[in-house]
Amino acid sequence: MRKRVGRDEVASIYDVAREAGVSVATVSKVINHYSDVSDKTRKKVKLIIKELRYQPNVVARGLVKGRSWTVGVLINISFTNPFVSELLDGIKTALEHSGYDLMRLSTRLDDPDYSFIDHCQSRNLDGVIVFGVERENPSMEQLVHTDMPVMFVDTALVGNRAGYITTDNQNAIELAVQHLYDLGHRHIAYISGELGHAVANSRFEGYKQQLEKLGISYDKSYLKKCDYSFDGGAISMRKLLSLPIPPTGVLCTSDMAAFGAIHEIEEHGLNVPGDISVVGFDNTYYAQVFKPGLTTINQNIHNIGVRAIESLITMIENSEYLPPILTEPSNLVIRQSTGTPRLP
C-alpha cells in the first residue's frame, strides 16, 4: 500500500512519482511538456499532481534547463484601447496550459542610454511579445540582432530569432471601400493612423488602390491622420465636415477613431448612417454594443494574441525553428453604421 502525503505536508516530485507509479524522470517530462510520454501516463501524473497539490520548483527547473518559463510583453500604447485588452486575452488563453508565466514590461524607450534587451535579460525572460513600438526604434533594432526569441505584433521586423504577425491590412481596407461603394457612396474619406509605418502605409495603399479600381479619383482633402484614438477620430471628422463637399462615407482605421467620428457627426446634428456612413477597423467588443452598431473590419485580435504566443514558445523550445511571418485573415462585419447615402 502506498503512503499518502498528509494534508499539511508539502508534496515533492518523489511523492508524485510514487503515487503515480512512475519514475521521477517521467514526472519531470510531464511537467516540462516532453512529447515522449503516453497520454494515459500524462493524464495520470497530472491527476496525482492535482490531488497532492504539488507545486514544481520553477527556479530549479530554470537552473536545469536554462529557462525561467516566463515571457515578457511590451505594449507601447494605452491600455484603455480595447484592442489591447483583446490581444492580452488571446495571449492569456495561449499561456494557460503552456507552463509559462507572463510579465508585463515597462520601459524607457525614449532614453538613449536605455537598453531594452538588457532589461529583458536582467529579468531572465525566455522570450518577448512586442506591440506598438516603431520599427525604427533603436531598442527594436538591437532586439532583432540578439538571440532573444521575439514576436512582433503589427511591426514588420524580422531577425535570426524574431518574427511577426499582422492582419491582412490592404485587403481589409479594400473590402471596406468596396462596401461603401456598393451602397452608393462616391465621396469616401479616410481617417488614417500616422503614415510612415508599415501597417498604416499598407492600409492607405489599399484605400487608394481600391478607389482607383472603382474609378474614383483620390482627393487628398479626404485624408485625415490621427492617433487611432476617440479624440483623434472626432478632430479628424470635424475637419472633414468643414469641407465644401463633406464625405458621405468615412473609413476609420480603428474602432476608437470611428466612435469619435460618429460622436462628432451627431454633435453637428447629423445622423449615422442617414447622413454619413462610418466604417471602423478592429471589431473590438464595443463595436457590437455601440449605438449604432459599428460596421468594421474584424482583425481576429484574440487569435493574433494566441498565434503570437504559440509561435514564440515554439521558437523558445526549438532553436532551429525559423521565425514566422504570419498574416491573420480579416473580414468585414456589417452592422448599422453604414447605409445608402441620402439623395441630394
mmCIF file of C-alpha atoms in Angstrom:
data_model
loop_
_atom_site.group_PDB
_atom_site.id
_atom_site.type_symbol
_atom_site.label_atom_id
_atom_site.label_comp_id
_atom_site.label_asym_id
_atom_site.label_seq_id
_atom_site.Cartn_x
_atom_site.Cartn_y
_atom_site.Cartn_z
ATOM 1 C CA MET A 1 0.000 0.000 0.000
ATOM 2 C CA ARG A 2 1.305 3.427 -0.971
ATOM 3 C CA LYS A 3 1.856 6.018 1.708
ATOM 4 C CA ARG A 4 -0.331 9.082 1.174
ATOM 5 C CA VAL A 5 1.033 12.591 1.765
ATOM 6 C CA GLY A 6 -0.604 14.217 4.795
ATOM 7 C CA ARG A 7 -2.923 17.228 4.322
ATOM 8 C CA ASP A 8 -0.433 19.627 5.909
ATOM 9 C CA GLU A 9 2.653 18.152 4.270
ATOM 10 C CA VAL A 10 4.296 19.686 1.195
ATOM 11 C CA ALA A 11 4.365 17.169 -1.639
ATOM 12 C CA SER A 12 7.602 16.561 -3.518
ATOM 13 C CA ILE A 13 8.251 15.262 -7.009
ATOM 14 C CA TYR A 14 9.173 11.933 -5.372
ATOM 15 C CA ASP A 15 5.715 11.756 -3.763
ATOM 16 C CA VAL A 16 4.090 12.342 -7.148
ATOM 17 C CA ALA A 17 6.228 9.647 -8.776
ATOM 18 C CA ARG A 18 5.430 7.151 -6.000
ATOM 19 C CA GLU A 19 1.671 7.774 -6.092
ATOM 20 C CA ALA A 20 1.571 7.631 -9.914
ATOM 21 C CA GLY A 21 3.717 4.508 -10.050
ATOM 22 C CA VAL A 22 6.221 6.090 -12.430
ATOM 23 C CA SER A 23 9.787 7.311 -12.267
ATOM 24 C CA VAL A 24 10.813 10.806 -11.166
ATOM 25 C CA ALA A 25 12.137 11.321 -14.705
ATOM 26 C CA THR A 26 8.668 10.649 -16.122
ATOM 27 C CA VAL A 27 7.079 13.176 -13.768
ATOM 28 C CA SER A 28 9.695 15.710 -14.831
ATOM 29 C CA LYS A 29 8.911 15.062 -18.504
ATOM 30 C CA VAL A 30 5.198 15.664 -17.873
ATOM 31 C CA ILE A 31 5.914 18.910 -16.045
ATOM 32 C CA ASN A 32 8.244 20.109 -18.795
ATOM 33 C CA HIS A 33 5.861 19.151 -21.637
ATOM 34 C CA TYR A 34 8.052 16.490 -23.250
ATOM 35 C CA SER A 35 6.282 14.630 -26.048
ATOM 36 C CA ASP A 36 7.680 11.128 -25.349
ATOM 37 C CA VAL A 37 5.123 10.349 -22.630
ATOM 38 C CA SER A 38 1.900 8.473 -23.402
ATOM 39 C CA ASP A 39 -1.401 10.320 -22.999
ATOM 40 C CA LYS A 40 -2.518 7.766 -20.406
ATOM 41 C CA THR A 41 0.579 8.305 -18.261
ATOM 42 C CA ARG A 42 0.443 12.089 -18.730
ATOM 43 C CA LYS A 43 -3.172 12.253 -17.545
ATOM 44 C CA LYS A 44 -2.410 10.004 -14.564
ATOM 45 C CA VAL A 45 0.578 12.098 -13.461
ATOM 46 C CA LYS A 46 -1.362 15.346 -13.857
ATOM 47 C CA LEU A 47 -4.192 13.927 -11.757
ATOM 48 C CA ILE A 48 -1.765 12.988 -8.954
ATOM 49 C CA ILE A 49 -0.131 16.420 -9.158
ATOM 50 C CA LYS A 50 -3.562 17.985 -8.674
ATOM 51 C CA GLU A 51 -4.537 15.624 -5.840
ATOM 52 C CA LEU A 52 -1.301 16.230 -3.956
ATOM 53 C CA ARG A 53 -1.289 19.962 -4.799
ATOM 54 C CA TYR A 54 2.294 19.592 -5.917
ATOM 55 C CA GLN A 55 3.990 22.842 -6.976
ATOM 56 C CA PRO A 56 7.029 22.364 -9.266
ATOM 57 C CA ASN A 57 10.075 24.383 -8.297
ATOM 58 C CA VAL A 58 10.324 26.799 -11.208
ATOM 59 C CA VAL A 59 13.689 28.106 -10.072
ATOM 60 C CA ALA A 60 15.131 24.595 -10.011
ATOM 61 C CA ARG A 61 13.670 23.869 -13.441
ATOM 62 C CA GLY A 62 15.269 27.026 -14.734
ATOM 63 C CA LEU A 63 18.672 26.080 -13.372
ATOM 64 C CA VAL A 64 18.473 22.685 -15.043
ATOM 65 C CA LYS A 65 17.187 23.844 -18.439
ATOM 66 C CA GLY A 66 18.473 27.416 -18.526
ATOM 67 C CA ARG A 67 14.964 28.898 -18.657
ATOM 68 C CA SER A 68 12.695 30.962 -16.442
ATOM 69 C CA TRP A 69 9.415 29.779 -18.005
ATOM 70 C CA THR A 70 8.472 33.439 -18.222
ATOM 71 C CA VAL A 71 7.772 35.530 -21.323
ATOM 72 C CA GLY A 72 7.517 39.295 -21.395
ATOM 73 C CA VAL A 73 5.005 41.515 -23.164
ATOM 74 C CA LEU A 74 5.767 45.104 -24.139
ATOM 75 C CA ILE A 75 2.705 47.087 -25.210
ATOM 76 C CA ASN A 76 3.523 50.673 -26.046
ATOM 77 C CA ILE A 77 0.020 52.060 -26.498
ATOM 78 C CA SER A 78 -2.697 52.974 -23.999
ATOM 79 C CA PHE A 79 -4.255 50.064 -22.135
ATOM 80 C CA THR A 80 -7.601 51.884 -22.437
ATOM 81 C CA ASN A 81 -7.663 50.892 -26.107
ATOM 82 C CA PRO A 82 -9.956 47.825 -26.381
ATOM 83 C CA PHE A 83 -7.573 46.309 -28.946
ATOM 84 C CA VAL A 84 -5.064 45.840 -26.108
ATOM 85 C CA SER A 85 -7.473 44.017 -23.813
ATOM 86 C CA GLU A 86 -8.480 41.592 -26.569
ATOM 87 C CA LEU A 87 -4.860 40.988 -27.571
ATOM 88 C CA LEU A 88 -3.929 40.271 -23.948
ATOM 89 C CA ASP A 89 -6.895 37.925 -23.610
ATOM 90 C CA GLY A 90 -5.593 35.922 -26.571
ATOM 91 C CA ILE A 91 -2.115 35.840 -25.018
ATOM 92 C CA LYS A 92 -3.607 34.688 -21.713
ATOM 93 C CA THR A 93 -5.587 31.934 -23.428
ATOM 94 C CA ALA A 94 -2.484 30.576 -25.163
ATOM 95 C CA LEU A 95 -0.440 30.652 -21.952
ATOM 96 C CA GLU A 96 -2.976 28.916 -19.706
ATOM 97 C CA HIS A 97 -1.720 25.376 -20.319
ATOM 98 C CA SER A 98 1.738 26.160 -21.652
ATOM 99 C CA GLY A 99 3.689 26.133 -18.396
ATOM 100 C CA TYR A 100 4.836 29.733 -18.980
ATOM 101 C CA ASP A 101 4.041 32.866 -16.999
ATOM 102 C CA LEU A 102 3.663 36.392 -18.350
ATOM 103 C CA MET A 103 5.479 39.540 -17.240
ATOM 104 C CA ARG A 104 4.309 42.968 -18.364
ATOM 105 C CA LEU A 105 7.316 45.125 -19.205
ATOM 106 C CA SER A 106 7.633 48.840 -18.572
ATOM 107 C CA THR A 107 10.395 50.616 -20.462
ATOM 108 C CA ARG A 108 12.091 53.905 -21.202
ATOM 109 C CA LEU A 109 12.217 53.608 -24.987
ATOM 110 C CA ASP A 110 12.915 57.325 -25.433
ATOM 111 C CA ASP A 111 16.018 57.172 -23.230
ATOM 112 C CA PRO A 112 19.130 56.901 -25.483
ATOM 113 C CA ASP A 113 21.053 55.215 -22.652
ATOM 114 C CA TYR A 114 18.373 52.575 -22.148
ATOM 115 C CA SER A 115 18.791 49.018 -23.481
ATOM 116 C CA PHE A 116 15.610 47.012 -23.880
ATOM 117 C CA ILE A 117 17.486 43.763 -24.400
ATOM 118 C CA ASP A 118 19.406 44.322 -21.137
ATOM 119 C CA HIS A 119 16.040 44.933 -19.481
ATOM 120 C CA CYS A 120 14.741 41.572 -20.742
ATOM 121 C CA GLN A 121 17.905 39.672 -19.873
ATOM 122 C CA SER A 122 18.038 41.131 -16.369
ATOM 123 C CA ARG A 123 14.637 39.536 -15.774
ATOM 124 C CA ASN A 124 15.783 36.256 -17.299
ATOM 125 C CA LEU A 125 12.965 36.211 -19.847
ATOM 126 C CA ASP A 126 12.730 33.304 -22.280
ATOM 127 C CA GLY A 127 11.131 35.457 -24.985
ATOM 128 C CA VAL A 128 9.065 38.580 -25.558
ATOM 129 C CA ILE A 129 5.985 39.857 -27.414
ATOM 130 C CA VAL A 130 6.162 43.473 -28.668
ATOM 131 C CA PHE A 131 3.258 45.631 -29.833
ATOM 132 C CA GLY A 132 3.010 49.345 -30.577
ATOM 133 C CA VAL A 133 6.706 50.176 -30.989
ATOM 134 C CA GLU A 134 8.010 51.756 -34.193
ATOM 135 C CA ARG A 135 10.359 49.528 -36.175
ATOM 136 C CA GLU A 136 12.926 52.364 -36.352
ATOM 137 C CA ASN A 137 13.282 52.456 -32.567
ATOM 138 C CA PRO A 138 16.955 51.680 -31.696
ATOM 139 C CA SER A 139 15.886 49.224 -28.989
ATOM 140 C CA MET A 140 13.961 47.176 -31.544
ATOM 141 C CA GLU A 141 16.889 47.206 -33.959
ATOM 142 C CA GLN A 142 19.055 45.901 -31.134
ATOM 143 C CA LEU A 143 16.487 43.273 -30.191
ATOM 144 C CA VAL A 144 16.269 41.644 -33.634
ATOM 145 C CA HIS A 145 20.038 41.123 -33.709
ATOM 146 C CA THR A 146 20.143 39.120 -30.469
ATOM 147 C CA ASP A 147 19.308 35.505 -29.649
ATOM 148 C CA MET A 148 16.222 36.557 -27.658
ATOM 149 C CA PRO A 149 13.106 34.946 -29.251
ATOM 150 C CA VAL A 150 10.612 37.695 -30.097
ATOM 151 C CA MET A 151 7.283 38.027 -31.881
ATOM 152 C CA PHE A 152 6.206 41.468 -33.047
ATOM 153 C CA VAL A 153 2.537 42.327 -33.500
ATOM 154 C CA ASP A 154 1.839 44.710 -36.410
ATOM 155 C CA THR A 155 5.515 45.644 -36.766
ATOM 156 C CA ALA A 156 7.280 44.152 -39.777
ATOM 157 C CA LEU A 157 10.604 43.288 -38.165
ATOM 158 C CA VAL A 158 12.440 40.021 -38.672
ATOM 159 C CA GLY A 159 15.714 38.612 -37.435
ATOM 160 C CA ASN A 160 17.505 35.381 -36.658
ATOM 161 C CA ARG A 161 15.134 34.855 -33.700
ATOM 162 C CA ALA A 162 12.426 37.437 -34.491
ATOM 163 C CA GLY A 163 9.162 37.059 -36.395
ATOM 164 C CA TYR A 164 5.920 38.973 -36.624
ATOM 165 C CA ILE A 165 2.181 38.661 -37.112
ATOM 166 C CA THR A 166 -0.167 41.164 -38.698
ATOM 167 C CA THR A 167 -3.607 41.424 -40.261
ATOM 168 C CA ASP A 168 -4.205 41.251 -43.996
ATOM 169 C CA ASN A 169 -4.369 45.049 -43.881
ATOM 170 C CA GLN A 170 -4.537 46.058 -47.532
ATOM 171 C CA ASN A 171 -7.210 43.544 -48.447
ATOM 172 C CA ALA A 172 -9.218 44.543 -45.376
ATOM 173 C CA ILE A 173 -9.349 48.200 -46.406
ATOM 174 C CA GLU A 174 -10.272 47.235 -49.959
ATOM 175 C CA LEU A 175 -13.246 45.293 -48.581
ATOM 176 C CA ALA A 176 -14.397 48.331 -46.620
ATOM 177 C CA VAL A 177 -14.097 50.719 -49.582
ATOM 178 C CA GLN A 178 -15.960 48.246 -51.788
ATOM 179 C CA HIS A 179 -18.751 48.002 -49.193
ATOM 180 C CA LEU A 180 -19.264 51.775 -49.165
ATOM 181 C CA TYR A 181 -19.133 51.891 -52.954
ATOM 182 C CA ASP A 182 -21.731 49.124 -53.268
ATOM 183 C CA LEU A 183 -24.059 51.137 -51.030
ATOM 184 C CA GLY A 184 -23.777 54.055 -53.461
ATOM 185 C CA HIS A 185 -21.073 56.218 -51.845
ATOM 186 C CA ARG A 186 -18.711 58.101 -54.125
ATOM 187 C CA HIS A 187 -17.311 60.654 -51.639
ATOM 188 C CA ILE A 188 -15.357 58.338 -49.336
ATOM 189 C CA ALA A 189 -12.991 59.866 -46.772
ATOM 190 C CA TYR A 190 -10.220 58.107 -44.890
ATOM 191 C CA ILE A 191 -9.145 58.673 -41.263
ATOM 192 C CA SER A 192 -5.711 57.075 -41.020
ATOM 193 C CA GLY A 193 -3.078 56.438 -38.423
ATOM 194 C CA GLU A 194 0.183 58.331 -38.907
ATOM 195 C CA LEU A 195 1.676 57.289 -42.234
ATOM 196 C CA GLY A 196 5.274 56.132 -42.461
ATOM 197 C CA HIS A 197 4.691 52.848 -40.632
ATOM 198 C CA ALA A 198 4.163 49.548 -42.446
ATOM 199 C CA VAL A 199 0.632 48.884 -41.172
ATOM 200 C CA ALA A 200 -0.647 52.425 -41.815
ATOM 201 C CA ASN A 201 1.021 52.524 -45.225
ATOM 202 C CA SER A 202 -0.430 49.174 -46.263
ATOM 203 C CA ARG A 203 -3.944 50.236 -45.292
ATOM 204 C CA PHE A 204 -3.596 53.573 -47.073
ATOM 205 C CA GLU A 205 -2.421 51.840 -50.237
ATOM 206 C CA GLY A 206 -5.487 49.619 -50.043
ATOM 207 C CA TYR A 207 -7.698 52.711 -49.835
ATOM 208 C CA LYS A 208 -6.098 54.471 -52.801
ATOM 209 C CA GLN A 209 -5.871 51.382 -54.989
ATOM 210 C CA GLN A 210 -9.473 50.381 -54.412
ATOM 211 C CA LEU A 211 -10.668 53.914 -55.214
ATOM 212 C CA GLU A 212 -8.686 53.774 -58.456
ATOM 213 C CA LYS A 213 -10.086 50.338 -59.275
ATOM 214 C CA LEU A 214 -13.608 51.712 -58.793
ATOM 215 C CA GLY A 215 -12.935 54.780 -60.938
ATOM 216 C CA ILE A 216 -12.947 57.301 -58.069
ATOM 217 C CA SER A 217 -10.207 59.936 -58.054
ATOM 218 C CA TYR A 218 -8.210 60.182 -54.850
ATOM 219 C CA ASP A 219 -8.868 63.520 -53.097
ATOM 220 C CA LYS A 220 -6.121 64.380 -50.606
ATOM 221 C CA SER A 221 -8.513 66.637 -48.682
ATOM 222 C CA TYR A 222 -10.399 63.451 -47.739
ATOM 223 C CA LEU A 223 -7.318 62.070 -45.950
ATOM 224 C CA LYS A 224 -7.034 62.926 -42.242
ATOM 225 C CA LYS A 225 -4.475 61.443 -39.845
ATOM 226 C CA CYS A 226 -4.846 60.772 -36.142
ATOM 227 C CA ASP A 227 -3.526 58.529 -33.367
ATOM 228 C CA TYR A 228 -6.301 55.883 -33.574
ATOM 229 C CA SER A 229 -7.997 57.422 -30.502
ATOM 230 C CA PHE A 230 -11.573 58.629 -29.864
ATOM 231 C CA ASP A 231 -10.436 62.257 -29.695
ATOM 232 C CA GLY A 232 -8.312 61.831 -32.814
ATOM 233 C CA GLY A 233 -11.288 60.470 -34.731
ATOM 234 C CA ALA A 234 -13.511 63.328 -33.536
ATOM 235 C CA ILE A 235 -10.992 66.013 -34.532
ATOM 236 C CA SER A 236 -10.458 64.439 -37.940
ATOM 237 C CA MET A 237 -14.200 64.201 -38.542
ATOM 238 C CA ARG A 238 -14.635 67.854 -37.593
ATOM 239 C CA LYS A 239 -12.163 68.791 -40.334
ATOM 240 C CA LEU A 240 -13.976 66.616 -42.874
ATOM 241 C CA LEU A 241 -17.328 68.196 -42.027
ATOM 242 C CA SER A 242 -15.873 71.642 -42.733
ATOM 243 C CA LEU A 243 -15.029 70.762 -46.347
ATOM 244 C CA PRO A 244 -17.036 72.347 -49.188
ATOM 245 C CA ILE A 245 -18.209 68.854 -50.140
ATOM 246 C CA PRO A 246 -18.175 66.675 -46.987
ATOM 247 C CA PRO A 247 -17.924 62.917 -47.476
ATOM 248 C CA THR A 248 -20.954 60.673 -47.352
ATOM 249 C CA GLY A 249 -18.853 57.729 -46.214
ATOM 250 C CA VAL A 250 -15.891 57.647 -43.830
ATOM 251 C CA LEU A 251 -13.446 54.802 -43.309
ATOM 252 C CA CYS A 252 -11.515 54.866 -39.998
ATOM 253 C CA THR A 253 -8.500 52.667 -39.299
ATOM 254 C CA SER A 254 -9.517 51.928 -35.715
ATOM 255 C CA ASP A 255 -12.812 51.384 -33.920
ATOM 256 C CA MET A 256 -11.938 54.055 -31.362
ATOM 257 C CA ALA A 257 -11.424 56.662 -34.093
ATOM 258 C CA ALA A 258 -14.725 55.572 -35.643
ATOM 259 C CA PHE A 259 -16.536 56.072 -32.327
ATOM 260 C CA GLY A 260 -15.059 59.571 -32.128
ATOM 261 C CA ALA A 261 -16.099 60.312 -35.717
ATOM 262 C CA ILE A 262 -19.681 59.192 -35.053
ATOM 263 C CA HIS A 263 -19.820 61.324 -31.908
ATOM 264 C CA GLU A 264 -18.676 64.374 -33.872
ATOM 265 C CA ILE A 265 -21.203 63.737 -36.657
ATOM 266 C CA GLU A 266 -24.018 63.600 -34.114
ATOM 267 C CA GLU A 267 -22.702 66.725 -32.372
ATOM 268 C CA HIS A 268 -23.247 68.511 -35.697
ATOM 269 C CA GLY A 269 -26.886 67.422 -35.738
ATOM 270 C CA LEU A 270 -26.328 64.781 -38.388
ATOM 271 C CA ASN A 271 -27.278 61.128 -38.396
ATOM 272 C CA VAL A 272 -25.297 57.909 -38.857
ATOM 273 C CA PRO A 273 -25.872 56.296 -41.297
ATOM 274 C CA GLY A 274 -28.614 58.555 -42.676
ATOM 275 C CA ASP A 275 -26.277 61.457 -43.452
ATOM 276 C CA ILE A 276 -22.845 59.841 -43.205
ATOM 277 C CA SER A 277 -21.846 56.183 -43.074
ATOM 278 C CA VAL A 278 -18.875 55.172 -40.898
ATOM 279 C CA VAL A 279 -16.700 52.054 -41.014
ATOM 280 C CA GLY A 280 -14.198 51.102 -38.290
ATOM 281 C CA PHE A 281 -11.248 48.736 -38.102
ATOM 282 C CA ASP A 282 -10.640 46.145 -35.339
ATOM 283 C CA ASN A 283 -14.070 44.704 -34.443
ATOM 284 C CA THR A 284 -13.483 45.169 -30.742
ATOM 285 C CA TYR A 285 -16.195 44.157 -28.285
ATOM 286 C CA TYR A 286 -17.563 47.703 -28.173
ATOM 287 C CA ALA A 287 -18.300 47.695 -31.910
ATOM 288 C CA GLN A 288 -21.343 45.492 -31.328
ATOM 289 C CA VAL A 289 -22.711 47.368 -28.277
ATOM 290 C CA PHE A 290 -22.064 50.914 -29.529
ATOM 291 C CA LYS A 291 -25.130 52.668 -30.960
ATOM 292 C CA PRO A 292 -25.385 52.471 -33.895
ATOM 293 C CA GLY A 293 -23.650 49.106 -34.144
ATOM 294 C CA LEU A 294 -20.361 49.704 -35.930
ATOM 295 C CA THR A 295 -19.640 48.232 -39.341
ATOM 296 C CA THR A 296 -15.973 47.312 -39.039
ATOM 297 C CA ILE A 297 -13.103 45.155 -40.206
ATOM 298 C CA ASN A 298 -12.695 42.109 -37.996
ATOM 299 C CA GLN A 299 -8.993 41.671 -37.193
ATOM 300 C CA ASN A 300 -9.453 38.482 -35.126
ATOM 301 C CA ILE A 301 -7.441 40.190 -32.380
ATOM 302 C CA HIS A 302 -7.813 37.344 -29.896
ATOM 303 C CA ASN A 303 -6.416 34.881 -32.429
ATOM 304 C CA ILE A 304 -3.484 37.201 -33.153
ATOM 305 C CA GLY A 305 -2.563 37.012 -29.461
ATOM 306 C CA VAL A 306 -2.886 33.219 -29.445
ATOM 307 C CA ARG A 307 -0.776 32.720 -32.574
ATOM 308 C CA ALA A 308 1.881 35.180 -31.394
ATOM 309 C CA ILE A 309 2.405 33.264 -28.143
ATOM 310 C CA GLU A 310 2.285 29.837 -29.778
ATOM 311 C CA SER A 311 4.951 30.911 -32.265
ATOM 312 C CA LEU A 312 7.076 32.460 -29.529
ATOM 313 C CA ILE A 313 7.011 29.302 -27.406
ATOM 314 C CA THR A 314 7.908 27.189 -30.446
ATOM 315 C CA MET A 315 10.943 29.426 -31.015
ATOM 316 C CA ILE A 316 11.915 29.157 -27.357
ATOM 317 C CA GLU A 317 11.703 25.371 -27.344
ATOM 318 C CA ASN A 318 13.164 24.735 -30.792
ATOM 319 C CA SER A 319 16.257 26.735 -31.679
ATOM 320 C CA GLU A 320 16.064 25.521 -35.294
ATOM 321 C CA TYR A 321 12.518 26.809 -35.829
ATOM 322 C CA LEU A 322 12.544 29.655 -38.340
ATOM 323 C CA PRO A 323 10.834 32.793 -37.003
ATOM 324 C CA PRO A 324 7.480 33.015 -38.791
ATOM 325 C CA ILE A 325 5.887 35.844 -40.741
ATOM 326 C CA LEU A 326 2.170 35.373 -40.176
ATOM 327 C CA THR A 327 -0.867 37.057 -41.701
ATOM 328 C CA GLU A 328 -4.191 36.784 -39.901
ATOM 329 C CA PRO A 329 -7.193 36.787 -42.278
ATOM 330 C CA SER A 330 -9.690 39.636 -41.927
ATOM 331 C CA ASN A 331 -13.326 40.100 -42.892
ATOM 332 C CA LEU A 332 -15.933 42.840 -42.928
ATOM 333 C CA VAL A 333 -18.655 42.763 -40.257
ATOM 334 C CA ILE A 334 -21.673 44.802 -41.411
ATOM 335 C CA ARG A 335 -23.780 46.486 -38.734
ATOM 336 C CA GLN A 336 -25.934 49.618 -38.532
ATOM 337 C CA SER A 337 -23.374 52.413 -39.051
ATOM 338 C CA THR A 338 -23.423 52.088 -42.862
ATOM 339 C CA GLY A 339 -26.261 52.591 -45.308
ATOM 340 C CA THR A 340 -27.156 54.127 -48.630
ATOM 341 C CA PRO A 341 -26.263 57.829 -48.999
ATOM 342 C CA ARG A 342 -29.022 60.409 -48.752
ATOM 343 C CA LEU A 343 -30.081 61.787 -52.146
ATOM 344 C CA PRO A 344 -29.063 65.438 -52.758
#
